[in-house]
Amino acid sequence: MYKTHVLDNGLTIIGEEIPYLKSIALGVWINAGSRIEDEKISGISHFIEHMLFKGTKNRTSKDIANEIDNLGGQINAFTSKECTCYYVKLLDSHINKGIDILSDMMLNPLFNQTDIDKERLVILEELKMYEDSPEDLAYDLLSEGIYKGHSLGYNIIGTEKSLFDINKKEIEEYFGNYYVPNNSVISICGNFNFEEIVKEIEDKFKSWNKKEVDINFTKADFKNTYITKNKDTEQVNLAIGLEAIASEETEEAYALAIINTIFGGSISSRLFQKIREEEGLVYSIYSSQSLYRQCGELGIFASMSNENLEEVYNLVIEEIKDLKNNYLSDEEIRLTKEQLKGSYMLGLESTSSRMMAIGKAMLLNKKVRNSDEILKSIDNIDRETIKKVIDKVFNLDKIGVCIVGRDVENIKL
């Protein structure tokens, strides 16, 4: 059962006590990601994520790493389109050290000019790394195309130009505007006493000052797009996007999870069984949903030899049409509900996964469903809701296509 507490400065704490474990995962969630950036400062959310590990008024970058490593723990962070998260996982006896370090990073970052200039180069190498991955590049280009002109289509890392345009003043202003307690959530999962850990968090974060936050999430309109990008690779990578639903449409989101699992979300899925197992045309093929506030997309990804591209694409389109025309059988729906419930319950065995789930839900949706509610929601999805979501999502009038590979610039599918 989850417990929540809101500090006087507006910081929300949500925790789940699991006394039979010996570890605790704790995350600080910030309601700021690449979606709220403009083109000039594209990548600044991710830039700040890096900078918070470069040292504080009390610790060097090496101190942060050593203090966690010496305890056998983990510390890391990630930036997404809609949020940023900094987290630790430690033995329960060491969690106070984790709280101390994370509070120090949030409240006392240096943003030293020399570190900023060095980190630009590190992030540029990260950008190049993703550009060297054809699958990542295909998704980034697809996202840029289907959300063209909207920040949701920006690369989370930014661009080479924006990375060198971002300056110390902009970093400090952005940090000051969004890294405030009333725009944040702390989630905890593992072996702890909630009341005791709330006191520890309050002691460390009480000087974090509340501030009015102005975030306006505008809806990103889905745009049809067709993109090719030459890349000297042994395989060609295909990314297809379909307009989906928003994350807040909870019932339809569960229905889409069922549909996606059957369509391409598992090794028993239609795409995998038809195109890989029966036809032998690909090694990797799958689908996944990315749901945001007010909008979302379903992505289909495959890699194959150039000579198989057209056939794979046509088979994917055939599967989309078949799903749209014939929907799903009752037996497929029943079996997939069991599959989803089993996968969800297995995920609950990880404190990190549980911490991530409750933290993100509280930050983005202001509420968290317990496991019984989630299992019941999956069970309650009916055939009509699934048909409605299929009609809405598997619509070839709204489609984006991106192809990355050798000599693909003149390919027309």
Coordinates of C-alpha atoms in Angstrom, one line a residue:
M1 CA 0.0 0.0 0.0
Y2 CA 1.4 3.4 -0.9
K3 CA 1.7 6.2 1.5
T4 CA 2.0 9.9 0.6
H5 CA 3.0 13.1 2.3
V6 CA 3.4 16.6 1.1
L7 CA 6.0 18.9 2.8
D8 CA 5.3 22.5 3.6
N9 CA 7.4 23.6 0.5
G10 CA 5.1 21.5 -1.8
L11 CA 7.5 18.5 -2.2
T12 CA 5.4 15.3 -2.6
I13 CA 6.8 12.1 -1.1
I14 CA 5.3 8.7 -2.1
G15 CA 6.6 5.5 -0.7
E16 CA 5.9 1.7 -0.6
E17 CA 7.2 -0.2 2.4
I18 CA 8.4 -3.8 1.6
P19 CA 9.9 -5.0 4.9
Y20 CA 11.2 -8.3 3.7
L21 CA 13.8 -6.7 1.4
K22 CA 17.2 -5.4 2.3
S23 CA 17.4 -2.6 -0.3
I24 CA 15.7 0.7 -1.0
A25 CA 15.3 2.5 -4.3
L26 CA 14.7 6.3 -4.1
G27 CA 14.2 8.7 -6.9
V28 CA 13.8 12.5 -7.2
W29 CA 11.5 13.3 -10.1
I30 CA 11.4 16.7 -11.8
N31 CA 8.5 17.7 -14.0
A32 CA 10.7 19.0 -16.8
G33 CA 11.9 17.3 -20.0
S34 CA 12.6 18.1 -23.6
R35 CA 8.9 18.8 -24.3
I36 CA 9.1 22.2 -22.5
E37 CA 12.2 23.4 -24.3
D38 CA 12.4 25.7 -27.3
E39 CA 14.6 25.2 -30.2
K40 CA 17.4 27.4 -29.0
I41 CA 17.9 25.5 -25.8
S42 CA 17.0 22.1 -27.1
G43 CA 18.7 19.5 -24.9
I44 CA 19.0 21.7 -21.8
S45 CA 17.0 19.3 -19.6
H46 CA 19.5 16.6 -20.4
F47 CA 22.4 19.0 -20.1
I48 CA 21.4 19.8 -16.5
E49 CA 21.0 16.1 -15.7
H50 CA 24.7 15.7 -16.6
M51 CA 25.7 18.8 -14.7
L52 CA 24.3 17.7 -11.4
F53 CA 26.8 14.9 -11.3
K54 CA 29.7 17.4 -11.9
G55 CA 29.9 18.4 -8.2
T56 CA 28.3 20.5 -5.5
K57 CA 29.4 23.0 -3.0
N58 CA 30.1 20.1 -0.7
R59 CA 31.2 17.3 -3.0
T60 CA 33.3 16.8 -6.1
S61 CA 32.1 14.7 -9.0
K62 CA 34.5 12.0 -7.8
D63 CA 33.1 12.2 -4.2
I64 CA 29.5 11.6 -5.5
A65 CA 30.7 8.5 -7.4
N66 CA 32.9 7.2 -4.6
E67 CA 30.4 7.6 -1.8
I68 CA 27.9 5.5 -3.6
D69 CA 30.3 2.9 -5.1
N70 CA 32.0 2.4 -1.7
L71 CA 28.6 1.2 -0.3
G72 CA 27.9 -1.1 -3.2
G73 CA 25.1 1.1 -4.4
Q74 CA 24.0 2.6 -7.6
I75 CA 23.3 6.2 -8.6
N76 CA 22.1 7.3 -12.0
A77 CA 19.6 9.6 -13.8
F78 CA 17.7 9.9 -17.1
T79 CA 15.9 12.6 -19.0
S80 CA 12.8 11.9 -21.0
K81 CA 10.4 14.0 -23.1
E82 CA 8.3 14.9 -20.0
C83 CA 10.4 14.4 -16.9
T84 CA 13.9 14.0 -15.4
C85 CA 14.7 11.5 -12.7
Y86 CA 17.7 11.1 -10.4
Y87 CA 17.8 7.9 -8.4
V88 CA 19.8 5.7 -6.0
K89 CA 19.6 2.1 -5.0
L90 CA 21.3 1.1 -1.7
L91 CA 21.1 -1.3 1.2
D92 CA 18.4 -0.1 3.6
S93 CA 21.1 0.7 6.2
H94 CA 22.7 3.2 3.8
I95 CA 19.7 5.1 2.4
N96 CA 20.4 8.2 4.5
K97 CA 23.6 8.6 2.5
G98 CA 21.6 8.4 -0.7
I99 CA 19.2 11.1 0.5
D100 CA 22.0 13.3 1.6
I101 CA 23.8 13.1 -1.8
L102 CA 20.6 13.6 -3.9
S103 CA 19.6 16.6 -1.8
D104 CA 23.1 18.0 -2.1
M105 CA 22.8 17.6 -5.9
M106 CA 19.4 19.3 -6.0
L107 CA 20.2 22.2 -3.7
N108 CA 23.9 22.9 -4.2
P109 CA 25.0 22.4 -7.8
L110 CA 28.0 24.3 -9.0
F111 CA 27.4 24.8 -12.7
N112 CA 31.1 25.7 -13.0
Q113 CA 31.9 27.2 -16.4
T114 CA 34.8 24.9 -17.0
D115 CA 32.6 21.9 -16.2
I116 CA 29.9 23.2 -18.6
D117 CA 32.4 23.5 -21.4
K118 CA 33.8 20.0 -20.8
E119 CA 30.4 18.4 -20.5
R120 CA 29.3 19.9 -23.9
L121 CA 31.9 17.6 -25.5
V122 CA 30.8 14.6 -23.5
I123 CA 27.2 15.1 -24.5
L124 CA 28.3 15.7 -28.1
E125 CA 29.9 12.3 -28.0
E126 CA 26.7 10.8 -26.6
L127 CA 24.8 12.4 -29.5
K128 CA 27.2 10.9 -32.0
M129 CA 26.8 7.5 -30.3
Y130 CA 23.1 7.6 -30.9
E131 CA 23.6 8.8 -34.5
D132 CA 25.8 5.8 -35.0
S133 CA 22.9 3.5 -33.9
P134 CA 20.6 3.2 -37.0
E135 CA 17.7 2.1 -34.9
D136 CA 17.9 5.1 -32.5
L137 CA 18.5 7.4 -35.4
A138 CA 15.5 6.1 -37.3
Y139 CA 13.3 6.7 -34.2
D140 CA 14.7 10.2 -33.6
L141 CA 14.1 11.2 -37.3
L142 CA 10.6 9.7 -37.2
S143 CA 9.7 11.6 -34.1
E144 CA 11.0 14.8 -35.5
G145 CA 8.9 14.3 -38.6
I146 CA 5.6 13.3 -37.1
Y147 CA 5.8 16.1 -34.5
K148 CA 7.4 18.6 -36.9
G149 CA 7.4 22.1 -35.5
H150 CA 6.6 20.9 -31.9
S151 CA 9.1 20.4 -29.1
L152 CA 7.9 16.8 -28.6
G153 CA 9.8 16.0 -31.8
Y154 CA 13.1 17.4 -30.5
N155 CA 15.9 15.0 -29.7
I156 CA 16.2 14.8 -25.9
I157 CA 20.0 15.3 -26.2
G158 CA 19.5 18.4 -28.5
T159 CA 21.5 19.2 -31.6
E160 CA 25.2 20.0 -32.1
K161 CA 24.2 23.7 -32.5
S162 CA 22.0 23.9 -29.4
L163 CA 24.6 22.2 -27.3
F164 CA 27.1 24.9 -28.1
D165 CA 24.5 27.7 -27.9
I166 CA 23.4 26.8 -24.3
N167 CA 25.2 29.0 -21.8
K168 CA 25.7 29.1 -18.1
K169 CA 23.0 31.8 -17.6
E170 CA 20.3 29.7 -19.4
I171 CA 21.2 26.6 -17.4
E172 CA 20.9 28.5 -14.1
E173 CA 17.6 30.1 -15.2
Y174 CA 16.1 26.8 -16.4
F175 CA 17.2 25.1 -13.2
G176 CA 15.8 27.9 -11.1
N177 CA 12.5 27.8 -12.9
Y178 CA 11.7 24.1 -12.8
Y179 CA 13.9 22.5 -10.1
V180 CA 11.6 23.5 -7.3
P181 CA 9.9 21.3 -4.7
N182 CA 6.3 21.9 -5.8
N183 CA 7.3 20.7 -9.3
S184 CA 8.9 17.5 -8.0
V185 CA 8.2 14.1 -6.5
I186 CA 10.3 11.8 -4.4
S187 CA 9.4 8.1 -4.7
I188 CA 10.7 5.4 -2.4
C189 CA 10.4 1.6 -2.4
G190 CA 11.9 -1.0 -0.2
N191 CA 12.7 -1.7 3.5
F192 CA 12.0 1.5 5.4
N193 CA 9.7 3.2 7.8
F194 CA 7.7 5.8 6.0
E195 CA 7.3 8.3 8.8
E196 CA 11.0 8.1 9.7
I197 CA 12.2 8.5 6.1
V198 CA 9.8 11.5 5.6
K199 CA 11.5 13.2 8.6
E200 CA 14.9 12.5 7.0
I201 CA 13.8 13.9 3.6
E202 CA 12.2 16.9 5.3
D203 CA 15.4 17.6 7.1
K204 CA 17.5 17.5 4.0
F205 CA 15.1 19.2 1.6
K206 CA 13.5 21.8 3.9
S207 CA 15.6 24.6 2.5
W208 CA 14.4 23.9 -1.1
N209 CA 12.3 26.9 -1.8
K210 CA 8.9 26.8 -3.3
K211 CA 8.3 28.8 -6.5
E212 CA 5.4 29.3 -8.9
V213 CA 5.9 27.2 -12.0
D214 CA 4.5 28.0 -15.4
I215 CA 4.4 24.9 -17.7
N216 CA 2.0 24.9 -20.7
F217 CA 1.8 21.6 -22.5
T218 CA 0.5 22.2 -25.9
K219 CA -0.9 19.3 -28.0
A220 CA 1.4 18.0 -30.6
D221 CA -0.4 17.4 -33.9
F222 CA 0.6 14.2 -35.7
K223 CA 1.9 14.9 -39.2
N224 CA 2.2 12.3 -42.0
T225 CA 5.9 12.0 -42.9
Y226 CA 8.2 10.0 -45.1
I227 CA 12.0 10.3 -44.4
T228 CA 15.0 8.5 -45.8
K229 CA 18.5 8.9 -44.4
N230 CA 21.6 7.3 -46.0
K231 CA 23.8 5.5 -43.5
D232 CA 26.6 3.0 -44.4
T233 CA 25.2 0.0 -42.6
E234 CA 24.9 -3.7 -43.3
Q235 CA 21.1 -3.6 -42.6
V236 CA 18.4 -1.1 -43.4
N237 CA 16.3 0.1 -40.4
L238 CA 12.6 0.8 -40.8
A239 CA 10.6 2.9 -38.3
I240 CA 6.8 3.4 -38.7
G241 CA 4.7 5.6 -36.5
L242 CA 0.9 5.6 -36.1
E243 CA -1.0 8.3 -34.2
A244 CA -2.1 6.8 -30.8
I245 CA -3.7 8.1 -27.7
A246 CA -2.8 10.2 -24.7
S247 CA -1.4 8.8 -21.4
E248 CA -4.3 10.3 -19.4
E249 CA -6.8 8.2 -21.4
T250 CA -6.3 5.4 -18.8
E251 CA -8.9 2.8 -20.0
E252 CA -7.8 3.2 -23.6
A253 CA -4.2 3.0 -22.6
Y254 CA -4.8 -0.4 -21.0
A255 CA -6.6 -1.5 -24.2
L256 CA -3.7 -0.3 -26.3
A257 CA -1.3 -2.3 -24.2
I258 CA -3.3 -5.5 -24.9
I259 CA -3.5 -4.6 -28.6
N260 CA 0.2 -3.8 -28.9
T261 CA 1.2 -7.0 -27.1
I262 CA -0.7 -9.1 -29.7
F263 CA 0.4 -7.0 -32.6
G264 CA 4.2 -6.6 -32.1
G265 CA 5.0 -6.3 -28.4
S266 CA 6.2 -9.8 -27.7
I267 CA 7.9 -12.8 -29.4
S268 CA 4.4 -14.5 -29.7
S269 CA 3.1 -11.4 -31.5
R270 CA 1.8 -11.3 -35.0
L271 CA 4.6 -9.2 -36.4
F272 CA 7.3 -11.4 -34.9
Q273 CA 5.7 -14.7 -35.8
K274 CA 4.7 -13.7 -39.3
I275 CA 7.7 -11.7 -40.5
R276 CA 10.6 -13.3 -38.6
E277 CA 9.5 -16.8 -37.8
E278 CA 7.4 -17.7 -40.9
E279 CA 9.0 -15.6 -43.5
G280 CA 12.6 -15.3 -42.1
L281 CA 13.0 -11.7 -43.4
V282 CA 14.2 -10.0 -40.2
Y283 CA 16.1 -10.7 -37.0
S284 CA 14.5 -7.8 -35.1
I285 CA 10.9 -6.6 -35.3
Y286 CA 8.6 -5.2 -32.6
S287 CA 6.1 -2.5 -31.8
S288 CA 5.8 -0.2 -28.8
Q289 CA 3.7 2.6 -27.6
S290 CA 4.9 6.1 -26.4
L291 CA 2.1 7.9 -24.6
Y292 CA 2.4 11.5 -23.6
R293 CA 0.1 14.1 -22.1
Q294 CA -2.5 15.0 -24.8
C295 CA -1.0 12.7 -27.5
G296 CA 1.0 9.6 -28.3
E297 CA 2.2 7.3 -31.0
L298 CA 2.6 3.6 -31.7
G299 CA 6.0 2.7 -33.2
I300 CA 6.9 -0.3 -35.4
F301 CA 10.6 -1.0 -35.8
A302 CA 12.4 -3.6 -37.9
S303 CA 15.9 -4.1 -39.3
M304 CA 16.6 -6.2 -42.4
S305 CA 18.7 -6.6 -45.6
N306 CA 18.0 -3.9 -48.2
E307 CA 16.5 -6.4 -50.6
N308 CA 13.9 -7.4 -48.0
L309 CA 12.8 -3.8 -47.1
E310 CA 9.8 -3.5 -49.5
E311 CA 8.4 -7.0 -48.6
V312 CA 8.8 -6.4 -44.9
Y313 CA 7.1 -3.0 -45.2
N314 CA 4.2 -4.5 -47.2
L315 CA 3.8 -7.3 -44.7
V316 CA 3.6 -4.8 -41.8
I317 CA 0.9 -2.8 -43.7
E318 CA -1.0 -6.1 -44.3
E319 CA -0.9 -6.8 -40.6
I320 CA -2.2 -3.3 -39.8
K321 CA -5.1 -3.7 -42.3
D322 CA -5.9 -7.2 -41.0
L323 CA -6.1 -5.9 -37.4
K324 CA -8.2 -3.0 -38.5
N325 CA -10.6 -5.2 -40.5
N326 CA -10.9 -8.3 -38.3
Y327 CA -10.0 -7.0 -34.8
L328 CA -9.0 -9.5 -32.1
S329 CA -10.5 -12.8 -31.0
D330 CA -11.9 -13.3 -27.5
E331 CA -9.2 -16.0 -26.9
E332 CA -6.4 -13.6 -28.0
I333 CA -7.7 -10.9 -25.6
R334 CA -8.1 -13.4 -22.7
L335 CA -4.6 -14.9 -23.1
T336 CA -3.0 -11.4 -23.5
K337 CA -4.6 -10.1 -20.4
E338 CA -3.0 -13.0 -18.5
Q339 CA 0.3 -12.2 -20.2
L340 CA 0.2 -8.6 -19.2
K341 CA -0.8 -9.3 -15.6
G342 CA 2.0 -11.8 -15.3
S343 CA 4.6 -9.4 -16.7
Y344 CA 3.3 -6.7 -14.4
M345 CA 3.5 -8.8 -11.3
L346 CA 7.0 -10.1 -12.2
G347 CA 8.1 -6.4 -12.5
L348 CA 7.0 -5.8 -9.0
E349 CA 9.8 -7.9 -7.7
S350 CA 12.2 -5.1 -8.5
T351 CA 12.3 -2.2 -6.0
S352 CA 13.7 0.0 -8.8
S353 CA 10.8 -0.8 -11.1
R354 CA 8.3 -0.1 -8.4
M355 CA 9.9 3.1 -7.5
M356 CA 10.0 4.2 -11.1
A357 CA 6.3 3.3 -11.6
I358 CA 4.9 5.1 -8.6
G359 CA 7.2 8.1 -9.0
K360 CA 6.3 8.7 -12.7
A361 CA 2.6 8.1 -12.1
M362 CA 2.5 10.6 -9.2
L363 CA 4.5 13.2 -11.1
L364 CA 2.6 13.0 -14.4
N365 CA -0.9 12.0 -13.3
K366 CA -1.0 13.1 -9.6
K367 CA -2.3 9.7 -8.6
V368 CA -1.1 6.1 -8.3
R369 CA -3.0 2.9 -8.8
N370 CA -2.2 0.0 -6.5
S371 CA -1.5 -3.4 -8.0
D372 CA -5.0 -4.7 -7.4
E373 CA -6.5 -1.7 -9.2
I374 CA -4.2 -2.2 -12.1
L375 CA -4.9 -5.9 -12.4
K376 CA -8.7 -5.2 -12.2
S377 CA -8.3 -2.5 -14.9
I378 CA -6.7 -5.0 -17.3
D379 CA -9.4 -7.6 -16.6
N380 CA -12.1 -5.0 -17.1
I381 CA -11.1 -4.0 -20.7
D382 CA -13.9 -5.1 -22.9
R383 CA -14.0 -6.0 -26.6
E384 CA -15.8 -2.7 -27.5
T385 CA -13.0 -0.6 -26.0
I386 CA -10.4 -2.6 -27.8
K387 CA -12.3 -2.2 -31.1
K388 CA -12.5 1.6 -30.5
V389 CA -8.8 1.9 -29.9
I390 CA -7.9 -0.2 -32.9
D391 CA -10.1 2.1 -35.1
K392 CA -8.4 5.1 -33.6
V393 CA -4.8 3.9 -33.8
F394 CA -4.5 1.5 -36.7
N395 CA -5.4 4.2 -39.2
L396 CA -3.2 4.5 -42.3
D397 CA -4.4 8.0 -43.0
K398 CA -2.1 9.0 -40.1
I399 CA 1.3 7.4 -40.7
G400 CA 5.0 8.3 -40.5
V401 CA 7.8 6.3 -42.1
C402 CA 11.5 6.6 -41.7
I403 CA 14.2 4.5 -43.4
V404 CA 17.8 4.5 -42.5
G405 CA 20.4 2.5 -44.4
R406 CA 22.7 2.3 -47.4
D407 CA 21.4 3.8 -50.7
V408 CA 17.9 4.4 -49.4
E409 CA 17.4 8.0 -50.5
N410 CA 15.4 7.1 -53.7
I411 CA 13.4 4.3 -52.2
K412 CA 9.6 4.9 -52.4
L413 CA 7.4 2.4 -50.5

